[in-house]
Structures are given as C-alpha cells and as structure tokens.
Amino acid sequence: MIESGKEFIMENVLSLRKKMTQKELDNQLEKIGEFLQNNGATQAGPIVTVTFGIETKEREPLLDMEILVPMDKELELSGDYVFKPLFRITNAVYARHKGNPADLQRTYNEMILFIQENNLQQITVGYNVLINEPMPGLTLDDMIIDVYIGINPNIL
C-alpha cells in the first residue's frame, strides 16, 4: 500500500557518499560499523541507502550512492564521512517493500505510477530504509525496506 504525506527523521547521522560497486558497498557498511565501535558510538536506527545514479561502463556497475547511519551521539567526522545533525524527509510518498531487494524496482514502479496518477511532483530520489538487516537465519526474502520519495508540497 502506498501512502502520501509521510515524514522520516534521523538525528546525529553519519553520511558517506561515493561511487562504489556492490562489493565495495558491503565493505563500506562493514567499515562504518567498525568506525562506530572504535569511536564508542552505536547505530541508533535503521541504515538508509540512496542511489543517485548507476554507471555501467565497467564489467560491474558503479553505483553513485549515499549511506546514512543514525548514531547515538555526535561524532567529529573527517575524510569521506560527513556529520549531519538532522536528516528529514517530509511530504513523502511511502511504501513498504517486503521480500528480496532484487524485486525493489517493482515497488519503485508502483510508487512512480502513484505519483503520476495523483499529479504529484517528485523532488527527491528514493530513500531506502533497511528495517531489518540481513542476519543469520534470515534470507533475502525476509527483508523489509521502507521507501520514501519526497514530493513537492506546492499546489500549482
């Protein structure tokens, strides 16, 4: 079921934006976990991923991605990591995807159709909130991902 007018907020967010392969993405997620542990911080909510673009020049697609991780406290960040005290999406179209992330495009297609049918104007890419992360005992088919797409609140 697709809903509109939704909001998603995180505080004390570590942000990493770079171009990476799927394997590099997995490595970066692991590095972020180690970074938090080494700095006495813990993850304070679900990880959010955003894909801004995909380059397919090489054998393996290169994803222009951002990883957003809410933390339990403020940290001084440097290098590739950026600190965002507040992250907020308002007036968003929302859908919950249950199942293999490989089928996530179907959820996106349904959301885009909803946006078009309701004469809404998309103003952000989709933000994927990983409600449950892959763990032993869970398969990819058990994944739950909430998707938020920001919509222009103006009525013209």
PDB file of C-alpha atoms in Angstrom:
ATOM      1  CA  MET A   1       0.000   0.000   0.000  1.00  0.00           C
ATOM      2  CA  ILE A   2       1.324   3.403  -0.968  1.00  0.00           C
ATOM      3  CA  GLU A   3       0.768   6.379   1.333  1.00  0.00           C
ATOM      4  CA  SER A   4       1.475  10.081   0.903  1.00  0.00           C
ATOM      5  CA  GLY A   5       2.275  12.913   3.299  1.00  0.00           C
ATOM      6  CA  LYS A   6       4.752  10.798   5.273  1.00  0.00           C
ATOM      7  CA  GLU A   7       7.824  12.004   7.170  1.00  0.00           C
ATOM      8  CA  PHE A   8      11.110  10.328   8.104  1.00  0.00           C
ATOM      9  CA  ILE A   9      13.604  11.877  10.558  1.00  0.00           C
ATOM     10  CA  MET A  10      17.032  10.847  11.867  1.00  0.00           C
ATOM     11  CA  GLU A  11      19.469  12.691  14.153  1.00  0.00           C
ATOM     12  CA  ASN A  12      23.272  12.500  14.513  1.00  0.00           C
ATOM     13  CA  VAL A  13      23.733  10.955  11.082  1.00  0.00           C
ATOM     14  CA  LEU A  14      26.972   9.683   9.575  1.00  0.00           C
ATOM     15  CA  SER A  15      26.859  10.163   5.801  1.00  0.00           C
ATOM     16  CA  LEU A  16      29.094   8.583   3.181  1.00  0.00           C
ATOM     17  CA  ARG A  17      28.567   9.428  -0.489  1.00  0.00           C
ATOM     18  CA  LYS A  18      30.753   7.902  -3.158  1.00  0.00           C
ATOM     19  CA  LYS A  19      30.769   5.783  -6.285  1.00  0.00           C
ATOM     20  CA  MET A  20      31.198   2.099  -5.487  1.00  0.00           C
ATOM     21  CA  THR A  21      30.438  -1.405  -6.675  1.00  0.00           C
ATOM     22  CA  GLN A  22      28.043  -3.652  -4.755  1.00  0.00           C
ATOM     23  CA  LYS A  23      31.034  -5.406  -3.173  1.00  0.00           C
ATOM     24  CA  GLU A  24      32.555  -2.054  -2.144  1.00  0.00           C
ATOM     25  CA  LEU A  25      29.179  -1.057  -0.674  1.00  0.00           C
ATOM     26  CA  ASP A  26      29.213  -4.161   1.519  1.00  0.00           C
ATOM     27  CA  ASN A  27      32.803  -3.365   2.578  1.00  0.00           C
ATOM     28  CA  GLN A  28      31.879   0.256   3.391  1.00  0.00           C
ATOM     29  CA  LEU A  29      28.971  -0.872   5.577  1.00  0.00           C
ATOM     30  CA  GLU A  30      31.384  -3.102   7.481  1.00  0.00           C
ATOM     31  CA  LYS A  31      33.922  -0.250   7.802  1.00  0.00           C
ATOM     32  CA  ILE A  32      31.236   2.092   9.144  1.00  0.00           C
ATOM     33  CA  GLY A  33      30.313  -0.475  11.799  1.00  0.00           C
ATOM     34  CA  GLU A  34      33.973  -0.738  12.828  1.00  0.00           C
ATOM     35  CA  PHE A  35      34.324   3.064  12.840  1.00  0.00           C
ATOM     36  CA  LEU A  36      31.337   3.460  15.172  1.00  0.00           C
ATOM     37  CA  GLN A  37      32.641   0.762  17.502  1.00  0.00           C
ATOM     38  CA  ASN A  38      36.152   2.261  17.579  1.00  0.00           C
ATOM     39  CA  ASN A  39      34.678   5.667  18.470  1.00  0.00           C
ATOM     40  CA  GLY A  40      32.324   4.487  21.211  1.00  0.00           C
ATOM     41  CA  ALA A  41      29.172   5.094  19.190  1.00  0.00           C
ATOM     42  CA  THR A  42      26.369   2.757  18.214  1.00  0.00           C
ATOM     43  CA  GLN A  43      23.902   2.683  15.388  1.00  0.00           C
ATOM     44  CA  ALA A  44      20.696   4.313  16.659  1.00  0.00           C
ATOM     45  CA  GLY A  45      18.245   3.259  13.964  1.00  0.00           C
ATOM     46  CA  PRO A  46      17.965   1.688  10.545  1.00  0.00           C
ATOM     47  CA  ILE A  47      20.571   2.296   7.836  1.00  0.00           C
ATOM     48  CA  VAL A  48      19.330   4.313   4.856  1.00  0.00           C
ATOM     49  CA  THR A  49      20.744   3.902   1.356  1.00  0.00           C
ATOM     50  CA  VAL A  50      20.238   6.194  -1.615  1.00  0.00           C
ATOM     51  CA  THR A  51      21.239   5.558  -5.216  1.00  0.00           C
ATOM     52  CA  PHE A  52      21.713   8.728  -7.263  1.00  0.00           C
ATOM     53  CA  GLY A  53      22.943   7.026 -10.430  1.00  0.00           C
ATOM     54  CA  ILE A  54      24.491   3.928 -11.949  1.00  0.00           C
ATOM     55  CA  GLU A  55      27.407   3.815 -14.379  1.00  0.00           C
ATOM     56  CA  THR A  56      27.743   0.627 -16.405  1.00  0.00           C
ATOM     57  CA  LYS A  57      30.995   1.283 -18.275  1.00  0.00           C
ATOM     58  CA  GLU A  58      32.930  -1.407 -16.433  1.00  0.00           C
ATOM     59  CA  ARG A  59      32.022  -5.074 -16.035  1.00  0.00           C
ATOM     60  CA  GLU A  60      30.453  -4.380 -12.650  1.00  0.00           C
ATOM     61  CA  PRO A  61      28.012  -1.451 -12.271  1.00  0.00           C
ATOM     62  CA  LEU A  62      29.364   1.567 -10.381  1.00  0.00           C
ATOM     63  CA  LEU A  63      26.733   2.983  -8.014  1.00  0.00           C
ATOM     64  CA  ASP A  64      26.695   6.667  -7.027  1.00  0.00           C
ATOM     65  CA  MET A  65      25.384   6.075  -3.521  1.00  0.00           C
ATOM     66  CA  GLU A  66      24.924   7.627  -0.134  1.00  0.00           C
ATOM     67  CA  ILE A  67      24.829   5.609   3.071  1.00  0.00           C
ATOM     68  CA  LEU A  68      23.163   7.291   6.063  1.00  0.00           C
ATOM     69  CA  VAL A  69      23.626   5.831   9.548  1.00  0.00           C
ATOM     70  CA  PRO A  70      21.949   7.371  12.618  1.00  0.00           C
ATOM     71  CA  MET A  71      24.235   7.351  15.678  1.00  0.00           C
ATOM     72  CA  ASP A  72      23.520   7.535  19.397  1.00  0.00           C
ATOM     73  CA  LYS A  73      25.723  10.634  19.760  1.00  0.00           C
ATOM     74  CA  GLU A  74      27.506  13.382  17.839  1.00  0.00           C
ATOM     75  CA  LEU A  75      30.917  12.472  16.458  1.00  0.00           C
ATOM     76  CA  GLU A  76      33.658  14.542  14.855  1.00  0.00           C
ATOM     77  CA  LEU A  77      33.852  13.079  11.363  1.00  0.00           C
ATOM     78  CA  SER A  78      36.528  13.577   8.721  1.00  0.00           C
ATOM     79  CA  GLY A  79      37.655  12.147   5.413  1.00  0.00           C
ATOM     80  CA  ASP A  80      34.812  10.568   3.461  1.00  0.00           C
ATOM     81  CA  TYR A  81      32.421  10.717   6.426  1.00  0.00           C
ATOM     82  CA  VAL A  82      30.182  13.769   6.871  1.00  0.00           C
ATOM     83  CA  PHE A  83      28.166  14.532  10.019  1.00  0.00           C
ATOM     84  CA  LYS A  84      24.542  15.612   9.555  1.00  0.00           C
ATOM     85  CA  PRO A  85      22.938  16.719  12.839  1.00  0.00           C
ATOM     86  CA  LEU A  86      19.468  16.265  11.322  1.00  0.00           C
ATOM     87  CA  PHE A  87      18.151  14.375   8.309  1.00  0.00           C
ATOM     88  CA  ARG A  88      14.487  14.841   7.425  1.00  0.00           C
ATOM     89  CA  ILE A  89      12.257  13.925   4.511  1.00  0.00           C
ATOM     90  CA  THR A  90       8.808  15.495   4.680  1.00  0.00           C
ATOM     91  CA  ASN A  91       5.741  15.257   2.469  1.00  0.00           C
ATOM     92  CA  ALA A  92       6.931  11.944   1.078  1.00  0.00           C
ATOM     93  CA  VAL A  93       5.249   9.136  -0.778  1.00  0.00           C
ATOM     94  CA  TYR A  94       5.917   5.936   1.195  1.00  0.00           C
ATOM     95  CA  ALA A  95       5.748   2.206   0.523  1.00  0.00           C
ATOM     96  CA  ARG A  96       6.944  -0.857   2.431  1.00  0.00           C
ATOM     97  CA  HIS A  97       8.785  -3.467   0.361  1.00  0.00           C
ATOM     98  CA  LYS A  98       8.718  -6.976   1.797  1.00  0.00           C
ATOM     99  CA  GLY A  99      10.940  -9.545   0.147  1.00  0.00           C
ATOM    100  CA  ASN A 100      14.091  -9.830  -1.886  1.00  0.00           C
ATOM    101  CA  PRO A 101      15.746  -6.457  -2.631  1.00  0.00           C
ATOM    102  CA  ALA A 102      16.172  -7.675  -6.217  1.00  0.00           C
ATOM    103  CA  ASP A 103      12.412  -7.009  -6.593  1.00  0.00           C
ATOM    104  CA  LEU A 104      12.656  -3.470  -5.178  1.00  0.00           C
ATOM    105  CA  GLN A 105      12.260  -1.971  -8.669  1.00  0.00           C
ATOM    106  CA  ARG A 106       8.659  -3.266  -8.707  1.00  0.00           C
ATOM    107  CA  THR A 107       7.913  -1.226  -5.563  1.00  0.00           C
ATOM    108  CA  TYR A 108       9.544   1.830  -7.153  1.00  0.00           C
ATOM    109  CA  ASN A 109       7.458   1.369 -10.311  1.00  0.00           C
ATOM    110  CA  GLU A 110       4.262   1.257  -8.224  1.00  0.00           C
ATOM    111  CA  MET A 111       5.306   4.420  -6.371  1.00  0.00           C
ATOM    112  CA  ILE A 112       6.126   6.283  -9.611  1.00  0.00           C
ATOM    113  CA  LEU A 113       2.741   5.262 -11.044  1.00  0.00           C
ATOM    114  CA  PHE A 114       1.035   6.548  -7.854  1.00  0.00           C
ATOM    115  CA  ILE A 115       2.923   9.854  -8.182  1.00  0.00           C
ATOM    116  CA  GLN A 116       1.881  10.218 -11.831  1.00  0.00           C
ATOM    117  CA  GLU A 117      -1.759   9.211 -11.274  1.00  0.00           C
ATOM    118  CA  ASN A 118      -2.094  11.749  -8.457  1.00  0.00           C
ATOM    119  CA  ASN A 119      -0.381  14.566 -10.399  1.00  0.00           C
ATOM    120  CA  LEU A 120       2.377  14.847  -7.809  1.00  0.00           C
ATOM    121  CA  GLN A 121       5.862  16.196  -8.471  1.00  0.00           C
ATOM    122  CA  GLN A 122       8.810  14.089  -7.313  1.00  0.00           C
ATOM    123  CA  ILE A 123      11.631  16.217  -5.833  1.00  0.00           C
ATOM    124  CA  THR A 124      13.978  13.577  -4.368  1.00  0.00           C
ATOM    125  CA  VAL A 125      15.306  10.186  -5.320  1.00  0.00           C
ATOM    126  CA  GLY A 126      14.094   7.202  -3.320  1.00  0.00           C
ATOM    127  CA  TYR A 127      15.468   6.685   0.187  1.00  0.00           C
ATOM    128  CA  ASN A 128      15.634   3.015   1.209  1.00  0.00           C
ATOM    129  CA  VAL A 129      15.281   2.444   4.959  1.00  0.00           C
ATOM    130  CA  LEU A 130      16.573  -1.030   5.840  1.00  0.00           C
ATOM    131  CA  ILE A 131      14.081  -2.066   8.529  1.00  0.00           C
ATOM    132  CA  ASN A 132      15.723  -5.435   9.095  1.00  0.00           C
ATOM    133  CA  GLU A 133      19.295  -6.071   8.041  1.00  0.00           C
ATOM    134  CA  PRO A 134      20.464  -9.461   6.748  1.00  0.00           C
ATOM    135  CA  MET A 135      21.297 -11.694   9.715  1.00  0.00           C
ATOM    136  CA  PRO A 136      21.902 -15.403  10.262  1.00  0.00           C
ATOM    137  CA  GLY A 137      18.584 -17.212   9.996  1.00  0.00           C
ATOM    138  CA  LEU A 138      17.070 -14.580   7.704  1.00  0.00           C
ATOM    139  CA  THR A 139      17.049 -14.875   3.940  1.00  0.00           C
ATOM    140  CA  LEU A 140      16.880 -12.038   1.427  1.00  0.00           C
ATOM    141  CA  ASP A 141      13.192 -12.919   1.044  1.00  0.00           C
ATOM    142  CA  ASP A 142      12.693 -11.853   4.695  1.00  0.00           C
ATOM    143  CA  MET A 143      13.975  -8.310   4.044  1.00  0.00           C
ATOM    144  CA  ILE A 144      11.789  -5.295   4.812  1.00  0.00           C
ATOM    145  CA  ILE A 145      12.679  -1.965   3.200  1.00  0.00           C
ATOM    146  CA  ASP A 146      10.662   1.224   3.645  1.00  0.00           C
ATOM    147  CA  VAL A 147      10.948   3.547   0.642  1.00  0.00           C
ATOM    148  CA  TYR A 148      10.405   7.314   0.833  1.00  0.00           C
ATOM    149  CA  ILE A 149      10.276   9.677  -2.167  1.00  0.00           C
ATOM    150  CA  GLY A 150       9.992  13.410  -1.452  1.00  0.00           C
ATOM    151  CA  ILE A 151       7.130  15.241  -3.161  1.00  0.00           C
ATOM    152  CA  ASN A 152       6.812  18.961  -3.895  1.00  0.00           C
ATOM    153  CA  PRO A 153       4.276  20.334  -1.363  1.00  0.00           C
ATOM    154  CA  ASN A 154       3.261  23.205  -3.652  1.00  0.00           C
ATOM    155  CA  ILE A 155      -0.062  23.023  -5.464  1.00  0.00           C
ATOM    156  CA  LEU A 156       0.274  24.939  -8.714  1.00  0.00           C
TER     157      LEU A 156
END
